[in-house]
């Protein structure tokens, strides 16, 4: 089920699976319960965004788990990348192409997935020695059809589409050979986290895993 493997810059093998929940957590005290819910649902990785003050603490709380690979999302600066890596982030995701962030991650030997919405940004990623990009915001930029079009000239590039993806359209993305994984915020919707509805998070995670199988 989880057979896709990405080679990190330090030659470590990092299996992230085909579905990566994108988490905006307001309270780091909920990190352990969140990790339990995601792992119980069969997910292998989680992207904890730095959109809230709880982000770094949540990464640190989850980093010691052996059943979940934790990364940092919405990383905008090299300083944020360094702090996230120090907290235990195994991969770093940016909304756009940020050369300083890419360099900081490469120096640390940590997988970095820069955002790329255009052919120019994909070319910039290739020039930096990267072949995995985040396509964001996916649905607003043309969805699976746009990735298919971009993948034609960039045959060695793998995409992680994120943004507006729902269970209904997720199969369209996963059917594309160029798609490594999808970012899924609906699994960890803010209302579920606020209400601590961990059983529902597990149910949505399991449903996503089934679709991706």
mmCIF file of C-alpha atoms in Angstrom, residues 5-16 90-91 105 108-112 132:
data_model
loop_
_atom_site.group_PDB
_atom_site.id
_atom_site.type_symbol
_atom_site.label_atom_id
_atom_site.label_comp_id
_atom_site.label_asym_id
_atom_site.label_seq_id
_atom_site.Cartn_x
_atom_site.Cartn_y
_atom_site.Cartn_z
ATOM 1 C CA UNK A 5 9.871 5.907 -1.346
ATOM 2 C CA UNK A 6 11.723 9.192 -1.695
ATOM 3 C CA UNK A 7 15.500 9.410 -1.425
ATOM 4 C CA UNK A 8 16.512 12.156 0.976
ATOM 5 C CA UNK A 9 19.663 14.184 0.459
ATOM 6 C CA UNK A 10 21.559 12.210 3.098
ATOM 7 C CA UNK A 11 20.568 8.978 1.285
ATOM 8 C CA UNK A 12 18.144 7.985 4.034
ATOM 9 C CA UNK A 13 14.995 6.378 2.658
ATOM 10 C CA UNK A 14 11.817 8.116 3.740
ATOM 11 C CA UNK A 15 8.505 6.344 3.093
ATOM 12 C CA UNK A 16 5.786 8.975 3.357
ATOM 13 C CA UNK A 90 12.010 14.907 8.803
ATOM 14 C CA UNK A 91 10.832 16.910 5.787
ATOM 15 C CA UNK A 105 17.308 22.038 4.163
ATOM 16 C CA UNK A 108 20.919 19.820 6.880
ATOM 17 C CA UNK A 109 20.329 16.799 4.636
ATOM 18 C CA UNK A 110 16.553 17.055 5.070
ATOM 19 C CA UNK A 111 14.007 16.479 2.314
ATOM 20 C CA UNK A 112 12.540 19.764 1.091
ATOM 21 C CA UNK A 132 9.694 16.666 -6.007
#
